[in-house]
CSV table of N, CA and C in Angstrom, one decimal:
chain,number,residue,atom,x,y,z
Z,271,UNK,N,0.8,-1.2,0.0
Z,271,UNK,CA,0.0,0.0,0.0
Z,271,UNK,C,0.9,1.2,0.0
Z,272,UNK,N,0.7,2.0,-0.9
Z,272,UNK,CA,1.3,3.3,-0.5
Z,272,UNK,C,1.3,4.3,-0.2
Z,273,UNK,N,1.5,5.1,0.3
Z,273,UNK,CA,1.5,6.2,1.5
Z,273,UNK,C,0.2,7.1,0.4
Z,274,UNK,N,-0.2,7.5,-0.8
Z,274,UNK,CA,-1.4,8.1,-1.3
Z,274,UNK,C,-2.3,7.5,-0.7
Z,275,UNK,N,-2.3,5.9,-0.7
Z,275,UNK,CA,-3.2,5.3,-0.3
Z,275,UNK,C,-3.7,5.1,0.8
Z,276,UNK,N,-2.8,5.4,2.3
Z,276,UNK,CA,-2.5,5.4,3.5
Z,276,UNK,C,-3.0,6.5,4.0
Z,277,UNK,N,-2.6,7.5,3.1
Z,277,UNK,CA,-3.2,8.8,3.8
Z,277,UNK,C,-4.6,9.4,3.7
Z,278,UNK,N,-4.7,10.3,4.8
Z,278,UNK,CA,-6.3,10.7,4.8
Z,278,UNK,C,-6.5,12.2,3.8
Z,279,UNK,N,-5.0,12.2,3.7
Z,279,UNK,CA,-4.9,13.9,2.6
Z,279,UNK,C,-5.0,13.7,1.4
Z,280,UNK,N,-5.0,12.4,0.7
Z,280,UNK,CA,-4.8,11.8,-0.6
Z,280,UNK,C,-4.0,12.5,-1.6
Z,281,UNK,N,-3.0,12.7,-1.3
Z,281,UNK,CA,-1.7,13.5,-1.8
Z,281,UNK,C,-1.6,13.1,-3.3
Z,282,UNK,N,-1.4,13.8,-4.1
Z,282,UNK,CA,-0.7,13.0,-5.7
Z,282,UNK,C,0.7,12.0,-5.4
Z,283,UNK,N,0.6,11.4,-6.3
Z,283,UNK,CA,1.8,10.7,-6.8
Z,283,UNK,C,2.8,12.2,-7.4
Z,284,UNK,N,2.7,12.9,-7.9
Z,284,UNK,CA,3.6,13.9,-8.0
Z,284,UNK,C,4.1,14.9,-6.9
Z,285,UNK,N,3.1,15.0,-6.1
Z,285,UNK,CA,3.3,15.9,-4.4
Z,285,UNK,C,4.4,14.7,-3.8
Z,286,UNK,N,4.2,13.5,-3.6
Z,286,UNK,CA,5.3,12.8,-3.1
Z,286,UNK,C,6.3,13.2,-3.8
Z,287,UNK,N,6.2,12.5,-5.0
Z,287,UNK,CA,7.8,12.8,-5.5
Z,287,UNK,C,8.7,13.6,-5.2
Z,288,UNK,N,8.1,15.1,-5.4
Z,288,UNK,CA,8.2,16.1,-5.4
Z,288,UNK,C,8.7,16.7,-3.5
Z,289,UNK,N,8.0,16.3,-3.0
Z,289,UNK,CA,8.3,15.7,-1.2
Z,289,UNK,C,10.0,15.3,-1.1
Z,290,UNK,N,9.9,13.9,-1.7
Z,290,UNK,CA,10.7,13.8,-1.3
Z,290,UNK,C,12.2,13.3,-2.4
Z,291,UNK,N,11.9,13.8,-3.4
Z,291,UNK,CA,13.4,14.4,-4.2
Z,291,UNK,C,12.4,15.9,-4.7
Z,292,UNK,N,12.8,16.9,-4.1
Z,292,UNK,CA,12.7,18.3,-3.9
Z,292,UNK,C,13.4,18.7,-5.1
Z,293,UNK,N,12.9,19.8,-5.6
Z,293,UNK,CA,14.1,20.4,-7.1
Z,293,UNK,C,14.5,21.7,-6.6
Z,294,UNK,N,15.3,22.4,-7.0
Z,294,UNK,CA,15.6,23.6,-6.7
Z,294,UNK,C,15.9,24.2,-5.2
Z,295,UNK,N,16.6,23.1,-4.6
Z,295,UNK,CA,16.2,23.3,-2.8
Z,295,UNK,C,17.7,24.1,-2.4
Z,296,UNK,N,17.9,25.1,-1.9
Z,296,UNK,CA,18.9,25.9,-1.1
Z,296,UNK,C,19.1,26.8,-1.3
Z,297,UNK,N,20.0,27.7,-1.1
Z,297,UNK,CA,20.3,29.1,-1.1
Z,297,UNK,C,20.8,29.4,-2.2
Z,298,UNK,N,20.6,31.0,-2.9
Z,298,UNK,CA,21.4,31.2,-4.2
Z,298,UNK,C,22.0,32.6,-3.5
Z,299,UNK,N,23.2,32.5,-3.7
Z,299,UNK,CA,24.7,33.4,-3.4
Z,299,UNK,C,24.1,34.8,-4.4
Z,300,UNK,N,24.1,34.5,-5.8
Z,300,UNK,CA,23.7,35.1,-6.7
Z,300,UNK,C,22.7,35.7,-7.1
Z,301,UNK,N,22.0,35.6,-6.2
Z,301,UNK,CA,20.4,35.9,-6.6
Z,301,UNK,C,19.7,37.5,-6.5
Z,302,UNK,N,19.1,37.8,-7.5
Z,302,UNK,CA,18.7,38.9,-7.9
Z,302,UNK,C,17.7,39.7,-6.3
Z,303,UNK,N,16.8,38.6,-5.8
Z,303,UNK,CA,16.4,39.2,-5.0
Z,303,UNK,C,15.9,37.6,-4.0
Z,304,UNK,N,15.7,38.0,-2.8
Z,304,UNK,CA,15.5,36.7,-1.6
Z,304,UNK,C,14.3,37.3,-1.1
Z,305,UNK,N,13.1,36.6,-0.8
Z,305,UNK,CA,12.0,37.0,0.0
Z,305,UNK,C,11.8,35.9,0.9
Z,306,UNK,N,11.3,36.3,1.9
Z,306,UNK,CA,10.3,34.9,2.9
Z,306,UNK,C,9.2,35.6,2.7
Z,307,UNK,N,8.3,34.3,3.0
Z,307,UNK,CA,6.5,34.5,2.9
Z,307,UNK,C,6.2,33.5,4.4
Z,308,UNK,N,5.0,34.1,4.7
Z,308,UNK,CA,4.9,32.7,5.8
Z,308,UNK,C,3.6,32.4,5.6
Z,309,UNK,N,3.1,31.6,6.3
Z,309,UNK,CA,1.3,31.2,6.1
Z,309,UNK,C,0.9,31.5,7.7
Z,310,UNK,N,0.1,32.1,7.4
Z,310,UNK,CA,-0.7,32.6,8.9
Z,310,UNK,C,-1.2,31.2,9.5
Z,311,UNK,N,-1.8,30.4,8.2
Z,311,UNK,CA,-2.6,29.0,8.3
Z,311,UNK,C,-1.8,28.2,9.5
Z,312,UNK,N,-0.6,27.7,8.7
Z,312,UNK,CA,0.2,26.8,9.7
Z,312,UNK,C,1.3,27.0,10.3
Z,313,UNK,N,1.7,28.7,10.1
Z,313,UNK,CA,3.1,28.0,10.3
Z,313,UNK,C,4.0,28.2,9.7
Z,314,UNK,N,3.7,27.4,7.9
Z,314,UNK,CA,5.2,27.2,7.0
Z,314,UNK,C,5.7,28.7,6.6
Z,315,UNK,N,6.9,28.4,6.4
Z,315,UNK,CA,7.5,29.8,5.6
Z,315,UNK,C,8.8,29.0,4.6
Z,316,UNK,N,8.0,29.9,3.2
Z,316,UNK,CA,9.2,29.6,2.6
Z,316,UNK,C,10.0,30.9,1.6
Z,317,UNK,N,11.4,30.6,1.9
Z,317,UNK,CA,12.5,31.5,1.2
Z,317,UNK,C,12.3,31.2,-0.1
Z,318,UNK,N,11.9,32.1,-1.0
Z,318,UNK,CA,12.5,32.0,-2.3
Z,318,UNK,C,13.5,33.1,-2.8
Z,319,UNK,N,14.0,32.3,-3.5
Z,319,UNK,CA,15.4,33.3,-4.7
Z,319,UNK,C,15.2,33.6,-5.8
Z,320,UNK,N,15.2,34.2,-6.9
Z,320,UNK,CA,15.3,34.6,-8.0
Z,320,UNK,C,16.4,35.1,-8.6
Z,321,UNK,N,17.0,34.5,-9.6
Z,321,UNK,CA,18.0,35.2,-10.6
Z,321,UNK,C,17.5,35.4,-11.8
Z,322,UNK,N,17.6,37.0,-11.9
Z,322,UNK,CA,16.5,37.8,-12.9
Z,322,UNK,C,17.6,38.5,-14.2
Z,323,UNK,N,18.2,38.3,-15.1
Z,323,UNK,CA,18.6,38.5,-16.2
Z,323,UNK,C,18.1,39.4,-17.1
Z,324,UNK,N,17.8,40.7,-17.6
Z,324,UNK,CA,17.3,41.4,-18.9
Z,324,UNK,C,15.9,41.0,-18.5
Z,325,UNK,N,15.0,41.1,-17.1
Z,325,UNK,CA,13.6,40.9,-17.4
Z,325,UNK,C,13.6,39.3,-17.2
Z,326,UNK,N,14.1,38.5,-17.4
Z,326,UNK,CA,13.7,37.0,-17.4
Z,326,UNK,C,14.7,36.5,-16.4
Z,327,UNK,N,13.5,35.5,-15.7
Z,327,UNK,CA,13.9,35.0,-14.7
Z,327,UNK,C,15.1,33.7,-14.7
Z,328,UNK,N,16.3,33.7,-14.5
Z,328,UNK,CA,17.4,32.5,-15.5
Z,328,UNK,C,17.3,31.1,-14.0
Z,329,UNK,N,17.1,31.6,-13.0
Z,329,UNK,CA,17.1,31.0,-12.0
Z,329,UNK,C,16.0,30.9,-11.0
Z,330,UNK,N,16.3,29.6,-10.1
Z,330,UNK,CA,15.1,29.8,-9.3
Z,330,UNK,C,15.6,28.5,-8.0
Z,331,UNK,N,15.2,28.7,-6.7
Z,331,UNK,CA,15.4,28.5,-5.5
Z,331,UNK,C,14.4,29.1,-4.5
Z,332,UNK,N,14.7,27.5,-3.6
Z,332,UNK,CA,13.6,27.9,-2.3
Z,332,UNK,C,14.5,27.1,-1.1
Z,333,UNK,N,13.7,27.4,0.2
Z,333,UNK,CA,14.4,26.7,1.6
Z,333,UNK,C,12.8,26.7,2.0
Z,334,UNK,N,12.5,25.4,2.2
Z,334,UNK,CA,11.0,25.4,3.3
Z,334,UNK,C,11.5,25.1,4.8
Z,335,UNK,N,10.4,25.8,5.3
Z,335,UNK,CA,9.9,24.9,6.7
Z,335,UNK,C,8.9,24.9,7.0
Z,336,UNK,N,8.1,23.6,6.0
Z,336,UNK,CA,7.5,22.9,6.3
Z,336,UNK,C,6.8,21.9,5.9
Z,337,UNK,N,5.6,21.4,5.8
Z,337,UNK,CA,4.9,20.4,5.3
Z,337,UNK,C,5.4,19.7,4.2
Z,338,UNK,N,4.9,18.9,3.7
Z,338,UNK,CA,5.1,17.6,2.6
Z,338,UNK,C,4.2,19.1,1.0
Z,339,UNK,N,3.5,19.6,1.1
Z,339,UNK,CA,2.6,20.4,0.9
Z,339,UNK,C,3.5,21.8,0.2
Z,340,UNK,N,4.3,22.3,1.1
Z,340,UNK,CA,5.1,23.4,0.9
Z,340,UNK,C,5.8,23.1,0.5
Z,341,UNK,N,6.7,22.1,0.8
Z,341,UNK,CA,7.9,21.7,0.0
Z,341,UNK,C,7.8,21.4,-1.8
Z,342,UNK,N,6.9,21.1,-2.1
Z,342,UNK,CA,5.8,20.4,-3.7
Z,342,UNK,C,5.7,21.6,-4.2
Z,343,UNK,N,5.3,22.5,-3.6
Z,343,UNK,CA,5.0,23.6,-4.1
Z,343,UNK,C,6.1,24.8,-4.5
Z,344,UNK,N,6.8,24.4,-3.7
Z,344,UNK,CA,8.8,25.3,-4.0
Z,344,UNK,C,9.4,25.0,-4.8
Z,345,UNK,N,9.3,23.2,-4.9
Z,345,UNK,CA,9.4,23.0,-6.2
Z,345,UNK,C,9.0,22.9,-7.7
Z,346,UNK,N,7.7,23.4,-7.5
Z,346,UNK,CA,6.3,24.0,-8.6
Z,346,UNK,C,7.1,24.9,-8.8
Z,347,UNK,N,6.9,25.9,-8.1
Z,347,UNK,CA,6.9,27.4,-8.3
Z,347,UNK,C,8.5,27.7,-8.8
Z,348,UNK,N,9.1,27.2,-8.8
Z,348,UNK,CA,10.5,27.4,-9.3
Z,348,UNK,C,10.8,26.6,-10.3
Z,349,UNK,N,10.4,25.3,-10.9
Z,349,UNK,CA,10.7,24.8,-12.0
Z,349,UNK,C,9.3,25.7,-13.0
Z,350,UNK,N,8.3,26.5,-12.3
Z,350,UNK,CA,7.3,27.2,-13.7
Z,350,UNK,C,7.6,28.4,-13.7
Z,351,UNK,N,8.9,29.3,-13.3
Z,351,UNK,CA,8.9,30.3,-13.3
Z,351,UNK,C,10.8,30.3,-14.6
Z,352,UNK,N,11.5,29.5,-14.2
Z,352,UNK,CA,12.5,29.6,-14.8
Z,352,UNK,C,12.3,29.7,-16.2
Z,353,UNK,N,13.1,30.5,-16.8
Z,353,UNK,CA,12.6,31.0,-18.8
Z,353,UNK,C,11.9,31.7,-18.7
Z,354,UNK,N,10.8,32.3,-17.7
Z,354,UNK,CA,10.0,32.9,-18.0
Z,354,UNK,C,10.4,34.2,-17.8
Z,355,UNK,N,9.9,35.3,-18.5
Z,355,UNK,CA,10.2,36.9,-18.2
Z,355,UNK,C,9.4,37.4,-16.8
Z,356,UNK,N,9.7,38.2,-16.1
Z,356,UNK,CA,8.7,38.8,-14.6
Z,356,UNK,C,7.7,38.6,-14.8
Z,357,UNK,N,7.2,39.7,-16.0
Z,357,UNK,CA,5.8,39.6,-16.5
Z,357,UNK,C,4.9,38.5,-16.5
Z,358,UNK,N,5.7,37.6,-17.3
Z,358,UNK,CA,4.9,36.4,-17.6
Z,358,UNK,C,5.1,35.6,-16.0
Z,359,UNK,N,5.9,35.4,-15.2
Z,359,UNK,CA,6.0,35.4,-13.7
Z,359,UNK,C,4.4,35.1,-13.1
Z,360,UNK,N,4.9,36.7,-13.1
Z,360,UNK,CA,3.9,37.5,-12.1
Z,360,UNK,C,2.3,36.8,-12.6
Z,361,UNK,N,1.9,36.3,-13.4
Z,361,UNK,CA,-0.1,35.9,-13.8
Z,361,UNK,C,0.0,34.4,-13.5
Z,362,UNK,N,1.5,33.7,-12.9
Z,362,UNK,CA,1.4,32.5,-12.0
Z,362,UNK,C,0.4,32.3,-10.6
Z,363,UNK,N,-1.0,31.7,-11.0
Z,363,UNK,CA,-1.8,32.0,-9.7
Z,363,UNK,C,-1.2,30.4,-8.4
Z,364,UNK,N,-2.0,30.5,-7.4
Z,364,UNK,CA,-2.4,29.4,-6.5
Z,364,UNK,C,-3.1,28.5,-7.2
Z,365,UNK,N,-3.7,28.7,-8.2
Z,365,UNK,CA,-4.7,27.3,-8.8
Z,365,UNK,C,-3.5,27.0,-9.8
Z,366,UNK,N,-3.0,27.4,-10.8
Z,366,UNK,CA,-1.7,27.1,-11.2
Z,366,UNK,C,-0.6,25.7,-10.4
Z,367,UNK,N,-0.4,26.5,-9.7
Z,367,UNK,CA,0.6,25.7,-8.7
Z,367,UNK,C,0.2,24.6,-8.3
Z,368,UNK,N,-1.3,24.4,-7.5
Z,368,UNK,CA,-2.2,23.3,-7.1
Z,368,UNK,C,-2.6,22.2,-9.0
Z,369,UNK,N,-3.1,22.8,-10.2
Z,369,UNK,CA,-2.7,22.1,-10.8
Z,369,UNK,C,-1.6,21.4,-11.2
Z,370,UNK,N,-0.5,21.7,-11.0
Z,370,UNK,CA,0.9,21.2,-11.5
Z,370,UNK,C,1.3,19.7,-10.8
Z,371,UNK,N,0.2,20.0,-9.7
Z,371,UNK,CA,0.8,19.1,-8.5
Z,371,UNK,C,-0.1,17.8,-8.5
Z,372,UNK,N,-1.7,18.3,-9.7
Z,372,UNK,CA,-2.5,17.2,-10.0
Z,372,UNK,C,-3.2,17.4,-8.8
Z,373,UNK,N,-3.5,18.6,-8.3
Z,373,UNK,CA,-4.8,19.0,-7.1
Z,373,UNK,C,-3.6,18.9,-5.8
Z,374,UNK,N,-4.4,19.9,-4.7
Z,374,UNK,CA,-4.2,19.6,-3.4
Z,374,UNK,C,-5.4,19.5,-2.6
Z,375,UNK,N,-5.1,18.6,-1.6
Z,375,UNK,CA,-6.4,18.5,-0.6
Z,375,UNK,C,-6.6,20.0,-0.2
Z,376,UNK,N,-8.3,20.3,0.3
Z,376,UNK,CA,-8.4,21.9,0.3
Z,376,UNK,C,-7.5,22.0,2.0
Z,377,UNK,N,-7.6,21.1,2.5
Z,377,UNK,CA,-6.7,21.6,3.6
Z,377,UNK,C,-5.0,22.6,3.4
Z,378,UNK,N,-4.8,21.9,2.4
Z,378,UNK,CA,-3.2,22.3,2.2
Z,378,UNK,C,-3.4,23.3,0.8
Z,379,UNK,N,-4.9,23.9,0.3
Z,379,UNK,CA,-4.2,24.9,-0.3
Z,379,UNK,C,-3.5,25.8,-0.1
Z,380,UNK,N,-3.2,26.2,1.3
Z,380,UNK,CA,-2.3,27.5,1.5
Z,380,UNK,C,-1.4,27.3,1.0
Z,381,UNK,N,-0.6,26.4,1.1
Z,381,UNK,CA,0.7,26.1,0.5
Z,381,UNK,C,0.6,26.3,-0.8
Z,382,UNK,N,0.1,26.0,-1.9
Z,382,UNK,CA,-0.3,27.0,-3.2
Z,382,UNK,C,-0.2,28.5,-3.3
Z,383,UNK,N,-0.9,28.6,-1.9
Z,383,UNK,CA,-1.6,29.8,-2.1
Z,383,UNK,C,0.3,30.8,-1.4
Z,384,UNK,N,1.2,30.2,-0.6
Z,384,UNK,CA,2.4,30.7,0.0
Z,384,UNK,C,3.2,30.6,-1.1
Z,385,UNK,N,3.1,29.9,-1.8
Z,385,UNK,CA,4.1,29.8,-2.8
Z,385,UNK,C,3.7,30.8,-4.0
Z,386,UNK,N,3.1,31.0,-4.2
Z,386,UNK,CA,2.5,32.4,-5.2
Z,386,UNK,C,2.7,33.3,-4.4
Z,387,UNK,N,2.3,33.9,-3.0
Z,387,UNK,CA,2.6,35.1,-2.9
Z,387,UNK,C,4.2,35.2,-2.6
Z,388,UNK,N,4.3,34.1,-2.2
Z,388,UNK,CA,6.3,34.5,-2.3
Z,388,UNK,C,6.7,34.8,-4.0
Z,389,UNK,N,5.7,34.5,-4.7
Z,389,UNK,CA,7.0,34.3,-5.9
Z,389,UNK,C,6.0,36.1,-6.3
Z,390,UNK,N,5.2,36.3,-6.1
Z,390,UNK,CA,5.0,37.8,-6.2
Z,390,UNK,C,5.4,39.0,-5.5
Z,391,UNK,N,5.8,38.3,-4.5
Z,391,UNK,CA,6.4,39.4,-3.7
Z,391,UNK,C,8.0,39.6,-3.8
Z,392,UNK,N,8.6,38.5,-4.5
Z,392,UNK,CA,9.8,38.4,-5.0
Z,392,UNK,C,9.8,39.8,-6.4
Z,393,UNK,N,8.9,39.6,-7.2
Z,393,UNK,CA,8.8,40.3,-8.5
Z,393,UNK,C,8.7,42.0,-7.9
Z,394,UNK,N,7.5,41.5,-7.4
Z,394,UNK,CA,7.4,43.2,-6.5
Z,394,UNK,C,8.5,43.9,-6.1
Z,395,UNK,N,9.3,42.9,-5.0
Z,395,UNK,CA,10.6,43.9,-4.4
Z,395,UNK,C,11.4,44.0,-5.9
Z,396,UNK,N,11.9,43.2,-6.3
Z,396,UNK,CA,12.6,43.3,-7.5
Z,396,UNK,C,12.3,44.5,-8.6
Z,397,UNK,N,11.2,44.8,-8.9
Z,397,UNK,CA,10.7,45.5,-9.9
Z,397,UNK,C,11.1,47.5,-9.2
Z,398,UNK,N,10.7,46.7,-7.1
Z,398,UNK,CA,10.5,48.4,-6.5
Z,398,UNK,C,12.6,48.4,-6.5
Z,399,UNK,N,13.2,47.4,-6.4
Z,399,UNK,CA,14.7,47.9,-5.8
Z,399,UNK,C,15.1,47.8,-7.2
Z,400,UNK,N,15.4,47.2,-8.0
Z,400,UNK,CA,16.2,46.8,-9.3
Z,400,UNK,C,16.0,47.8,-10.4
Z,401,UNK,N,14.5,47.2,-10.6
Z,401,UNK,CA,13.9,48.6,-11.9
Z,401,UNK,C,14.1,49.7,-11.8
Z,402,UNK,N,13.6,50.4,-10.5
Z,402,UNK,CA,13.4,51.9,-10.2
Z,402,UNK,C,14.6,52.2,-10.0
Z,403,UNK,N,15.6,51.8,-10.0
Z,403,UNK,CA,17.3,52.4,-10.1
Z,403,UNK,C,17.7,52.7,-11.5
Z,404,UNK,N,16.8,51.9,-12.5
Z,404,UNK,CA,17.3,52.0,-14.2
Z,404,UNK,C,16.8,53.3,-14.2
């Protein structure tokens, strides 16, 4: 039996994976801009990074603390943002993220929902400290 099957959250087969071989996981030295976001919900907070190139995003990184949920989602939100320009970034929603991952239980939308506003508020600082200096 396995653990989708075991659980009462009915997690995807891709939210596991994703759990537990993570993509994009640690700190970037180089990074255009670093935000934390947290979730009022539970608790989690995750760091994301961005390395932003001519408008387009070339890199991407996160550090969670927390859930099976947040972690799936850090790694959503950073493998669908790399190539992409800010612009095209920034109209990345929470239902976005929750599709990638083949649904989340509504308990753990926040985690969707944390991982979008990190990656908006990433664009935002970026756009207020980086752009407005050009």
């Amino acid at each position: 039996m396995s653990y989708t099957e075991r659980s009462h959250l009915k997690y995807s087969e891709k939210l596991i994976e994703l759990f537990k071989n993570p993509k994009n996981v640690g700190e970037m030295k180089d990074a255009s801009v670093t935000v934390t976001e947290g979730s009022p919900v539970c608790g989690d907070v995750m760091q994301l990074s961005l390395k932003i190139e001519n408008e387009k995003i070339v890199d991407a990184k996160f550090l969670s603390f927390g859930c099976a949920a947040n972690i799936a989602t850090g790694s959503v939100i950073t493998e669908k943002v790399k190539g992409l320009s800010i612009d095209e970034a920034e109209k990345i929603t929470m239902n976005d993220v929750a599709n990638e991952l083949g649904g989340l239980p509504q308990v753990k939308m926040h985690c969707a929902v944390l991982a979008a506003k990190a990656l908006k508020k990433a664009i935002e600082e970026y756009k207020t400290k980086v752009l407005r200096r050009k």
